[in-house]
Amino acid sequence: MRYGGGWDPAAPAGEVPDLTNLLENLDMRPFTTRAAACIGILLGATGTAHADWAVNMPRGVTPISRDVYDLHMLIFWICVIIGVVVFGLIFWSILRHRKSKGAVASQFHESTTAEIAWTIVPFLILVGMSVPAAKTLVEMEDSSDSDLTITVTGYQWMWHYEYVGEDVEFYSKLSTPRTAIANIDAKDEDYLLAVDNRLVVPVGKKIRFQHTSEDVIHSWWVPDLSVKKDAIPGYVNTNWARIDEPGVYRGKCAELCGRGHGFMPVVVEALPEDEFQQWLEEKRSAQQAAAGGDADRVARLSGQ
Amino acid sequence: MSAVIHDTDHHDDHGPAYGWKRWLFTTNHKDIGTLYLFFSLAMFFVGGLMALVIRTELFQPGLQIVDPHFFNQMTSMHALVMIFGAVMPAFVGLANWLVPMMVGAPDMALPRMNNWSFWILPFGFTLLLLTLFLPGGAPAAGWTLYPPLSLQTGAAFPFAIFAIHMLGISSVMGAINIIATIFNLRAPGMTLMKMPLFVWTWLITAYLLIAVMPVLAGAVTMLLTDKFFGTTFFSATGGGDPVMYQHIFWFFGHPEVYIMILPAFGIISQIIPTFSRKPLFGYSSMVYATASIAFLSFIVWAHHMFTVGMPLAGQLFFMFSTMLIAVPTGVKVFNWIATMWRGSLTFETPMLFAIAFVILFTIGGFSGLMLAITPADIQYHDTYFVVAHFHYVLVPGAVFAIIAAAYYWMPKWTGHMYDEKLGKWHFWLSTIFVNVLFFPQHFVGLAGMPRRIPDYSLQFIEFNQISTIGAFGFGFAQLLFLYIVVKCVRGGEKATSHVWEGARGLEWTLPSPAPYHSFETQPEVK
Ligand SMILES: [Cu+2]
Ligand SMILES: [Cu+2]
């Protein structure tokens, strides 16, 4: 059974953050220190870097993410308008039809016309809404004609990326130090959003992602790409992104996957095409060298 | 709605037994209703404590008070306790108290089964809560228990599943009893279309319960055999399918959502007309809307699964069917507003909670509509936006309706008026803090904070702190509710039989407190 177990089943111990140790650290702090920390918390002294308050969905950097953002804002404003009307009527009634102001109750209690109206009108609004929604959905689901395919595999608790047909693959794990998680060291801006190996991709290319998992269900999510897909053992799910602007885009695992669920970020770095090719070449030769080195060592040790 | 010809003459000749035996052996609908309601209140505080553990850990980034594994146990148990321990038993308790009085019956149709369906609950929950102390702790895979993660649960697994079976049996028996009562014990003249809406919504809810609780039982039983008996229903390596579990679970899960809200619709449809001094607007359209919602609830389940990789046609179908639910739900809200419109409104505590329900539930409905839009749901799914959404429909939705019902009928139950001033305090504190608690969660969710995480990155700090402050405020406000209830049970201004000026319905023809056997002679309804 793996409940409450180690941090990372695939990598050697000590290389990756280990929550078991982390919590030992926590518990070793004397109670008074912890109590003081709690008071500090209550006073609002969080002692960490502050990022801006974020209040809305990012518009993102792909055509799809912008469509999704537009849909989100459209349905949001539809709700706001309906809300203003509905809540306006409620408050009008609360203010004007109160007994204390001498309001006398009328006894009407039926109107087929009204019932039909407030059935048909919302229905028509929904039909109007469903057209752009369906259109975007159809586009999202079309991952054909891709320029590059990357297989993303979820593990408890890290990601594995394989550039299909390119001979490049690697794991990607949280690199936030566990001392920061345990509130011993300060937290930097990328707290819980930094990894050891970023997923590097080219801009302007249609990238097809294939999602699967080796243990439990995870979900690979990058808000700026509007890409979220469950990684399910035994399944290969696909989706895609075409990134417009070079940059670093961060996300998280979105499906509860156990103890380390909050600690498996996704970091995508989009490079211009030529820089990407260069990176890919370097990565490939580095991996081949490492593999070759291993082969040499094996050969030497076995005396051949 | 229905006029009553004559008051019942009642004889209090055989009252309750004395001492603990009264409660253990009781077959009386009022005693059992009271048991359900106090049990539900107790579970509300237990689940609330778990929520406070969650909110305390989330007050600040970093890990402060609990291990992430324990955090996951808290989120899972909080949901199980609140859904199966607080909200559902509260509605069954209200049905026990009110359905016989509303349809003019002396008691529930199946009193002995009634006793059993309640007494299963404390045992079920003892079992479930004790799993916290087993090796590996309580279930930590979320209340949805998705495999393969849920199969990593430790020793708690079979106990939790057995507990879920017990809760399911209890719910199904409660539902059978309610259906039997409504169909067999209605007073002469009370046709179906003259029943109070609370009775109607519960009748439909009871059918939902009977339809879907066995589905949940089947799903968790398959988990059990996968874990212990070598089956591979949900294991891909054995030829099974982990996504199939999610389909089965949500075939139960979505109707379950309506099980927790339809009786609330019924309560609000009783309270708003009373304090508007006007009949409910669009009675029959309310009944049809409830039935349509119940029907639609069976064909929308996969909207919880837009990220699992469904075929395009499936995603389109579930998007359209889910959007459709907005129509009958909108009809309900419009009818409530039309009921208030040009009424003669007063704002006693039950009415305050009912109005807050209409407004805040509608906000939850709006976010629900947003979540129905599949491409946008890809971004919202499994974030705090979803957490905000379902807490808006469950807390200022279902829970506010339960509280409103408690204030509304408490004078009938106890024979005393509750303390109106404290009730208003309770209302304002609850309403302000519930929004401080849940509204910011929309923002962090949209900005990218996943749900079910014990630690978060720095752009989410402020809203999480506001949310935690709201949680403590809301939690402490409920202690005031407990105080008000206890005070009202123990004494207070004598309640008249009619209690509220604008109240209509058979229960108000009974004296306050209502006699032990509600209607010994059936009233006649015109
Ligand atoms: Cu995860
Ligand atoms: Cu649903």
PDB file of C-alpha atoms in Angstrom, chain A residues 81-301:
ATOM      1  CA  ILE A  81     -27.471  41.082 -16.885  1.00  0.00           C
ATOM      2  CA  ILE A  82     -29.995  38.442 -15.816  1.00  0.00           C
ATOM      3  CA  GLY A  83     -28.760  38.900 -12.253  1.00  0.00           C
ATOM      4  CA  VAL A  84     -29.271  42.656 -12.324  1.00  0.00           C
ATOM      5  CA  VAL A  85     -32.859  42.198 -13.549  1.00  0.00           C
ATOM      6  CA  VAL A  86     -33.716  39.369 -11.142  1.00  0.00           C
ATOM      7  CA  PHE A  87     -32.086  40.874  -8.068  1.00  0.00           C
ATOM      8  CA  GLY A  88     -33.426  44.291  -9.015  1.00  0.00           C
ATOM      9  CA  LEU A  89     -36.976  42.923  -8.964  1.00  0.00           C
ATOM     10  CA  ILE A  90     -36.366  41.223  -5.625  1.00  0.00           C
ATOM     11  CA  PHE A  91     -34.993  44.372  -4.019  1.00  0.00           C
ATOM     12  CA  TRP A  92     -37.725  46.519  -5.537  1.00  0.00           C
ATOM     13  CA  SER A  93     -40.268  44.183  -4.004  1.00  0.00           C
ATOM     14  CA  ILE A  94     -38.459  44.187  -0.660  1.00  0.00           C
ATOM     15  CA  LEU A  95     -38.392  47.989  -0.606  1.00  0.00           C
ATOM     16  CA  ARG A  96     -41.787  48.843  -2.027  1.00  0.00           C
ATOM     17  CA  HIS A  97     -44.074  45.955  -1.135  1.00  0.00           C
ATOM     18  CA  ARG A  98     -43.513  45.798   2.570  1.00  0.00           C
ATOM     19  CA  LYS A  99     -46.345  45.650   5.037  1.00  0.00           C
ATOM     20  CA  SER A 100     -44.721  48.319   7.193  1.00  0.00           C
ATOM     21  CA  LYS A 101     -45.230  50.728   4.303  1.00  0.00           C
ATOM     22  CA  GLY A 102     -48.872  49.834   4.127  1.00  0.00           C
ATOM     23  CA  ALA A 103     -48.627  47.502   1.141  1.00  0.00           C
ATOM     24  CA  VAL A 104     -51.775  45.443   0.722  1.00  0.00           C
ATOM     25  CA  ALA A 105     -51.255  42.027  -0.818  1.00  0.00           C
ATOM     26  CA  SER A 106     -52.883  41.441  -4.163  1.00  0.00           C
ATOM     27  CA  GLN A 107     -54.017  37.877  -4.638  1.00  0.00           C
ATOM     28  CA  PHE A 108     -52.948  37.094  -8.215  1.00  0.00           C
ATOM     29  CA  HIS A 109     -51.265  33.733  -8.407  1.00  0.00           C
ATOM     30  CA  GLU A 110     -51.247  32.538 -11.976  1.00  0.00           C
ATOM     31  CA  SER A 111     -50.408  33.701 -15.456  1.00  0.00           C
ATOM     32  CA  THR A 112     -49.885  31.276 -18.270  1.00  0.00           C
ATOM     33  CA  THR A 113     -48.458  34.057 -20.424  1.00  0.00           C
ATOM     34  CA  ALA A 114     -45.801  34.861 -17.843  1.00  0.00           C
ATOM     35  CA  GLU A 115     -44.899  31.192 -17.392  1.00  0.00           C
ATOM     36  CA  ILE A 116     -44.504  30.699 -21.131  1.00  0.00           C
ATOM     37  CA  ALA A 117     -42.461  33.891 -21.427  1.00  0.00           C
ATOM     38  CA  TRP A 118     -39.992  32.984 -18.716  1.00  0.00           C
ATOM     39  CA  THR A 119     -39.620  29.510 -20.155  1.00  0.00           C
ATOM     40  CA  ILE A 120     -39.092  30.568 -23.768  1.00  0.00           C
ATOM     41  CA  VAL A 121     -36.834  33.588 -23.251  1.00  0.00           C
ATOM     42  CA  PRO A 122     -34.172  31.782 -21.188  1.00  0.00           C
ATOM     43  CA  PHE A 123     -34.373  28.879 -23.613  1.00  0.00           C
ATOM     44  CA  LEU A 124     -33.609  31.186 -26.535  1.00  0.00           C
ATOM     45  CA  ILE A 125     -30.702  32.760 -24.661  1.00  0.00           C
ATOM     46  CA  LEU A 126     -29.319  29.273 -24.076  1.00  0.00           C
ATOM     47  CA  VAL A 127     -29.684  28.335 -27.717  1.00  0.00           C
ATOM     48  CA  GLY A 128     -27.801  31.500 -28.633  1.00  0.00           C
ATOM     49  CA  MET A 129     -25.083  30.620 -26.138  1.00  0.00           C
ATOM     50  CA  SER A 130     -24.751  27.041 -27.299  1.00  0.00           C
ATOM     51  CA  VAL A 131     -23.685  27.991 -30.832  1.00  0.00           C
ATOM     52  CA  PRO A 132     -20.298  29.602 -30.061  1.00  0.00           C
ATOM     53  CA  ALA A 133     -19.745  27.065 -27.276  1.00  0.00           C
ATOM     54  CA  ALA A 134     -20.204  24.133 -29.650  1.00  0.00           C
ATOM     55  CA  LYS A 135     -17.991  25.786 -32.242  1.00  0.00           C
ATOM     56  CA  THR A 136     -15.112  26.223 -29.817  1.00  0.00           C
ATOM     57  CA  LEU A 137     -15.566  22.693 -28.519  1.00  0.00           C
ATOM     58  CA  VAL A 138     -15.304  21.249 -32.010  1.00  0.00           C
ATOM     59  CA  GLU A 139     -12.048  23.151 -32.572  1.00  0.00           C
ATOM     60  CA  MET A 140     -10.625  22.065 -29.237  1.00  0.00           C
ATOM     61  CA  GLU A 141     -11.242  18.438 -30.026  1.00  0.00           C
ATOM     62  CA  ASP A 142      -9.529  18.540 -33.411  1.00  0.00           C
ATOM     63  CA  SER A 143      -5.939  17.579 -32.756  1.00  0.00           C
ATOM     64  CA  SER A 144      -5.252  16.366 -36.273  1.00  0.00           C
ATOM     65  CA  ASP A 145      -2.371  17.664 -38.467  1.00  0.00           C
ATOM     66  CA  SER A 146      -0.048  18.369 -35.589  1.00  0.00           C
ATOM     67  CA  ASP A 147       3.580  19.396 -36.073  1.00  0.00           C
ATOM     68  CA  LEU A 148       4.875  17.811 -32.891  1.00  0.00           C
ATOM     69  CA  THR A 149       3.542  15.149 -30.545  1.00  0.00           C
ATOM     70  CA  ILE A 150       4.421  14.986 -26.868  1.00  0.00           C
ATOM     71  CA  THR A 151       3.369  12.158 -24.583  1.00  0.00           C
ATOM     72  CA  VAL A 152       2.659  13.369 -21.064  1.00  0.00           C
ATOM     73  CA  THR A 153       2.588  10.679 -18.406  1.00  0.00           C
ATOM     74  CA  GLY A 154       1.439  11.319 -14.843  1.00  0.00           C
ATOM     75  CA  TYR A 155       3.134   9.701 -11.853  1.00  0.00           C
ATOM     76  CA  GLN A 156       2.649  10.118  -8.137  1.00  0.00           C
ATOM     77  CA  TRP A 157       3.966  12.885  -8.074  1.00  0.00           C
ATOM     78  CA  MET A 158       5.675  14.193 -11.168  1.00  0.00           C
ATOM     79  CA  TRP A 159       5.319  14.322 -14.917  1.00  0.00           C
ATOM     80  CA  HIS A 160       7.179  12.502 -17.638  1.00  0.00           C
ATOM     81  CA  TYR A 161       7.498  14.044 -21.099  1.00  0.00           C
ATOM     82  CA  GLU A 162       8.395  12.216 -24.278  1.00  0.00           C
ATOM     83  CA  TYR A 163       8.887  14.011 -27.597  1.00  0.00           C
ATOM     84  CA  VAL A 164       7.502  11.340 -29.884  1.00  0.00           C
ATOM     85  CA  GLY A 165       9.981  10.345 -32.617  1.00  0.00           C
ATOM     86  CA  GLU A 166      12.626  12.767 -31.351  1.00  0.00           C
ATOM     87  CA  ASP A 167      14.461  10.508 -28.916  1.00  0.00           C
ATOM     88  CA  VAL A 168      14.011  12.976 -26.103  1.00  0.00           C
ATOM     89  CA  GLU A 169      12.309  12.209 -22.816  1.00  0.00           C
ATOM     90  CA  PHE A 170      12.636  13.292 -19.220  1.00  0.00           C
ATOM     91  CA  TYR A 171      10.879  13.626 -15.866  1.00  0.00           C
ATOM     92  CA  SER A 172       9.723  16.940 -14.513  1.00  0.00           C
ATOM     93  CA  LYS A 173       9.381  17.433 -10.765  1.00  0.00           C
ATOM     94  CA  LEU A 174       8.695  20.181  -8.293  1.00  0.00           C
ATOM     95  CA  SER A 175      11.874  22.115  -7.526  1.00  0.00           C
ATOM     96  CA  THR A 176      10.558  24.361  -4.771  1.00  0.00           C
ATOM     97  CA  PRO A 177      12.763  23.595  -1.768  1.00  0.00           C
ATOM     98  CA  ARG A 178      10.998  21.766   1.009  1.00  0.00           C
ATOM     99  CA  THR A 179      12.345  24.276   3.492  1.00  0.00           C
ATOM    100  CA  ALA A 180      10.137  26.853   1.793  1.00  0.00           C
ATOM    101  CA  ILE A 181       7.124  24.545   2.030  1.00  0.00           C
ATOM    102  CA  ALA A 182       7.871  24.042   5.720  1.00  0.00           C
ATOM    103  CA  ASN A 183       8.029  27.811   6.242  1.00  0.00           C
ATOM    104  CA  ILE A 184      11.686  27.703   7.231  1.00  0.00           C
ATOM    105  CA  ASP A 185      12.958  29.609   4.206  1.00  0.00           C
ATOM    106  CA  ALA A 186      11.153  32.415   2.426  1.00  0.00           C
ATOM    107  CA  LYS A 187       8.945  31.622  -0.525  1.00  0.00           C
ATOM    108  CA  ASP A 188       9.855  33.101  -3.886  1.00  0.00           C
ATOM    109  CA  GLU A 189       7.535  34.212  -6.651  1.00  0.00           C
ATOM    110  CA  ASP A 190       7.387  30.789  -8.293  1.00  0.00           C
ATOM    111  CA  TYR A 191       6.574  29.011  -5.055  1.00  0.00           C
ATOM    112  CA  LEU A 192       5.105  25.574  -5.953  1.00  0.00           C
ATOM    113  CA  LEU A 193       5.229  26.581  -9.615  1.00  0.00           C
ATOM    114  CA  ALA A 194       8.847  25.680 -10.398  1.00  0.00           C
ATOM    115  CA  VAL A 195      10.183  22.405 -11.796  1.00  0.00           C
ATOM    116  CA  ASP A 196      13.618  20.933 -12.430  1.00  0.00           C
ATOM    117  CA  ASN A 197      13.008  20.231 -16.139  1.00  0.00           C
ATOM    118  CA  ARG A 198      10.632  22.437 -18.058  1.00  0.00           C
ATOM    119  CA  LEU A 199       8.627  21.207 -20.993  1.00  0.00           C
ATOM    120  CA  VAL A 200      10.161  23.175 -23.852  1.00  0.00           C
ATOM    121  CA  VAL A 201       8.006  23.672 -26.935  1.00  0.00           C
ATOM    122  CA  PRO A 202       8.138  25.762 -30.117  1.00  0.00           C
ATOM    123  CA  VAL A 203       5.841  28.734 -30.731  1.00  0.00           C
ATOM    124  CA  GLY A 204       3.575  28.826 -33.780  1.00  0.00           C
ATOM    125  CA  LYS A 205       3.433  25.023 -34.143  1.00  0.00           C
ATOM    126  CA  LYS A 206       0.479  22.786 -33.506  1.00  0.00           C
ATOM    127  CA  ILE A 207       1.544  20.646 -30.577  1.00  0.00           C
ATOM    128  CA  ARG A 208      -0.432  17.529 -29.875  1.00  0.00           C
ATOM    129  CA  PHE A 209      -0.390  16.220 -26.311  1.00  0.00           C
ATOM    130  CA  GLN A 210      -1.115  12.594 -25.484  1.00  0.00           C
ATOM    131  CA  HIS A 211      -2.018  12.119 -21.835  1.00  0.00           C
ATOM    132  CA  THR A 212      -1.759   8.940 -19.859  1.00  0.00           C
ATOM    133  CA  SER A 213      -0.807   7.803 -16.391  1.00  0.00           C
ATOM    134  CA  GLU A 214       1.198   5.049 -14.783  1.00  0.00           C
ATOM    135  CA  ASP A 215      -0.617   4.962 -11.435  1.00  0.00           C
ATOM    136  CA  VAL A 216      -3.680   7.007 -10.460  1.00  0.00           C
ATOM    137  CA  ILE A 217      -5.596   9.673 -12.377  1.00  0.00           C
ATOM    138  CA  HIS A 218      -3.896  13.055 -12.723  1.00  0.00           C
ATOM    139  CA  SER A 219      -4.860  16.031 -14.815  1.00  0.00           C
ATOM    140  CA  TRP A 220      -2.394  18.109 -16.784  1.00  0.00           C
ATOM    141  CA  TRP A 221      -3.455  21.723 -16.725  1.00  0.00           C
ATOM    142  CA  VAL A 222      -1.933  24.905 -18.083  1.00  0.00           C
ATOM    143  CA  PRO A 223      -4.446  27.787 -17.816  1.00  0.00           C
ATOM    144  CA  ASP A 224      -2.655  29.979 -20.371  1.00  0.00           C
ATOM    145  CA  LEU A 225      -3.005  27.232 -22.982  1.00  0.00           C
ATOM    146  CA  SER A 226      -6.557  26.341 -21.935  1.00  0.00           C
ATOM    147  CA  VAL A 227      -5.388  22.757 -21.853  1.00  0.00           C
ATOM    148  CA  LYS A 228      -6.660  20.454 -19.141  1.00  0.00           C
ATOM    149  CA  LYS A 229      -6.935  16.756 -19.708  1.00  0.00           C
ATOM    150  CA  ASP A 230      -7.097  13.830 -17.342  1.00  0.00           C
ATOM    151  CA  ALA A 231      -4.180  11.432 -17.384  1.00  0.00           C
ATOM    152  CA  ILE A 232      -5.817   8.072 -16.852  1.00  0.00           C
ATOM    153  CA  PRO A 233      -4.095   4.688 -16.607  1.00  0.00           C
ATOM    154  CA  GLY A 234      -5.024   2.601 -19.622  1.00  0.00           C
ATOM    155  CA  TYR A 235      -6.199   5.612 -21.614  1.00  0.00           C
ATOM    156  CA  VAL A 236      -4.475   7.925 -24.052  1.00  0.00           C
ATOM    157  CA  ASN A 237      -6.300  11.253 -24.192  1.00  0.00           C
ATOM    158  CA  THR A 238      -5.321  13.896 -26.668  1.00  0.00           C
ATOM    159  CA  ASN A 239      -5.592  17.643 -26.960  1.00  0.00           C
ATOM    160  CA  TRP A 240      -3.503  20.349 -28.513  1.00  0.00           C
ATOM    161  CA  ALA A 241      -2.155  23.886 -28.362  1.00  0.00           C
ATOM    162  CA  ARG A 242      -0.628  26.385 -30.746  1.00  0.00           C
ATOM    163  CA  ILE A 243       1.252  28.939 -28.682  1.00  0.00           C
ATOM    164  CA  ASP A 244       1.565  32.446 -30.117  1.00  0.00           C
ATOM    165  CA  GLU A 245       4.057  34.093 -27.820  1.00  0.00           C
ATOM    166  CA  PRO A 246       7.348  32.867 -26.401  1.00  0.00           C
ATOM    167  CA  GLY A 247       7.203  32.695 -22.631  1.00  0.00           C
ATOM    168  CA  VAL A 248       6.925  30.514 -19.546  1.00  0.00           C
ATOM    169  CA  TYR A 249       3.468  29.194 -18.734  1.00  0.00           C
ATOM    170  CA  ARG A 250       2.756  27.532 -15.432  1.00  0.00           C
ATOM    171  CA  GLY A 251       0.038  25.199 -14.300  1.00  0.00           C
ATOM    172  CA  LYS A 252      -0.809  22.452 -11.845  1.00  0.00           C
ATOM    173  CA  CYS A 253      -2.099  18.948 -11.583  1.00  0.00           C
ATOM    174  CA  ALA A 254      -5.861  19.394 -11.352  1.00  0.00           C
ATOM    175  CA  GLU A 255      -7.078  15.935 -10.339  1.00  0.00           C
ATOM    176  CA  LEU A 256      -6.654  14.723  -6.775  1.00  0.00           C
ATOM    177  CA  CYS A 257      -3.864  12.148  -6.967  1.00  0.00           C
ATOM    178  CA  GLY A 258      -2.917  11.584  -3.350  1.00  0.00           C
ATOM    179  CA  ARG A 259      -0.593  13.138  -0.854  1.00  0.00           C
ATOM    180  CA  GLY A 260       1.560  15.073  -3.286  1.00  0.00           C
ATOM    181  CA  HIS A 261      -1.305  16.360  -5.433  1.00  0.00           C
ATOM    182  CA  GLY A 262      -0.634  19.981  -4.558  1.00  0.00           C
ATOM    183  CA  PHE A 263       3.023  19.546  -5.388  1.00  0.00           C
ATOM    184  CA  MET A 264       3.200  18.528  -9.034  1.00  0.00           C
ATOM    185  CA  PRO A 265       3.307  21.703 -11.136  1.00  0.00           C
ATOM    186  CA  VAL A 266       3.556  21.958 -14.886  1.00  0.00           C
ATOM    187  CA  VAL A 267       5.949  24.444 -16.450  1.00  0.00           C
ATOM    188  CA  VAL A 268       5.897  24.985 -20.207  1.00  0.00           C
ATOM    189  CA  GLU A 269       8.531  27.125 -21.870  1.00  0.00           C
ATOM    190  CA  ALA A 270       7.686  28.277 -25.384  1.00  0.00           C
ATOM    191  CA  LEU A 271      10.701  29.180 -27.551  1.00  0.00           C
ATOM    192  CA  PRO A 272      10.981  30.490 -31.104  1.00  0.00           C
ATOM    193  CA  GLU A 273      11.287  27.625 -33.578  1.00  0.00           C
ATOM    194  CA  ASP A 274      15.080  27.857 -34.143  1.00  0.00           C
ATOM    195  CA  GLU A 275      15.870  28.090 -30.428  1.00  0.00           C
ATOM    196  CA  PHE A 276      13.574  25.140 -29.811  1.00  0.00           C
ATOM    197  CA  GLN A 277      15.367  23.047 -32.452  1.00  0.00           C
ATOM    198  CA  GLN A 278      18.669  23.956 -30.859  1.00  0.00           C
ATOM    199  CA  TRP A 279      17.393  22.982 -27.403  1.00  0.00           C
ATOM    200  CA  LEU A 280      16.035  19.722 -28.772  1.00  0.00           C
ATOM    201  CA  GLU A 281      19.367  18.914 -30.402  1.00  0.00           C
ATOM    202  CA  GLU A 282      21.315  19.626 -27.212  1.00  0.00           C
ATOM    203  CA  LYS A 283      18.896  17.631 -25.109  1.00  0.00           C
ATOM    204  CA  ARG A 284      19.062  14.716 -27.520  1.00  0.00           C
ATOM    205  CA  SER A 285      22.832  14.562 -27.590  1.00  0.00           C
ATOM    206  CA  ALA A 286      23.056  15.002 -23.833  1.00  0.00           C
ATOM    207  CA  GLN A 287      20.689  12.105 -23.331  1.00  0.00           C
ATOM    208  CA  GLN A 288      22.536   9.956 -25.854  1.00  0.00           C
ATOM    209  CA  ALA A 289      25.843  10.781 -24.177  1.00  0.00           C
ATOM    210  CA  ALA A 290      24.409   9.827 -20.810  1.00  0.00           C
ATOM    211  CA  ALA A 291      23.023   6.606 -22.227  1.00  0.00           C
ATOM    212  CA  GLY A 292      26.310   5.939 -24.039  1.00  0.00           C
ATOM    213  CA  GLY A 293      28.256   6.652 -20.873  1.00  0.00           C
ATOM    214  CA  ASP A 294      26.123   4.152 -19.050  1.00  0.00           C
ATOM    215  CA  ALA A 295      26.741   1.588 -21.758  1.00  0.00           C
ATOM    216  CA  ASP A 296      30.521   2.195 -21.549  1.00  0.00           C
ATOM    217  CA  ARG A 297      30.466   1.837 -17.791  1.00  0.00           C
ATOM    218  CA  VAL A 298      28.476  -1.358 -17.988  1.00  0.00           C
ATOM    219  CA  ALA A 299      30.905  -2.682 -20.565  1.00  0.00           C
ATOM    220  CA  ARG A 300      33.944  -1.760 -18.443  1.00  0.00           C
ATOM    221  CA  LEU A 301      32.557  -3.161 -15.241  1.00  0.00           C
TER     222      LEU A 301
END
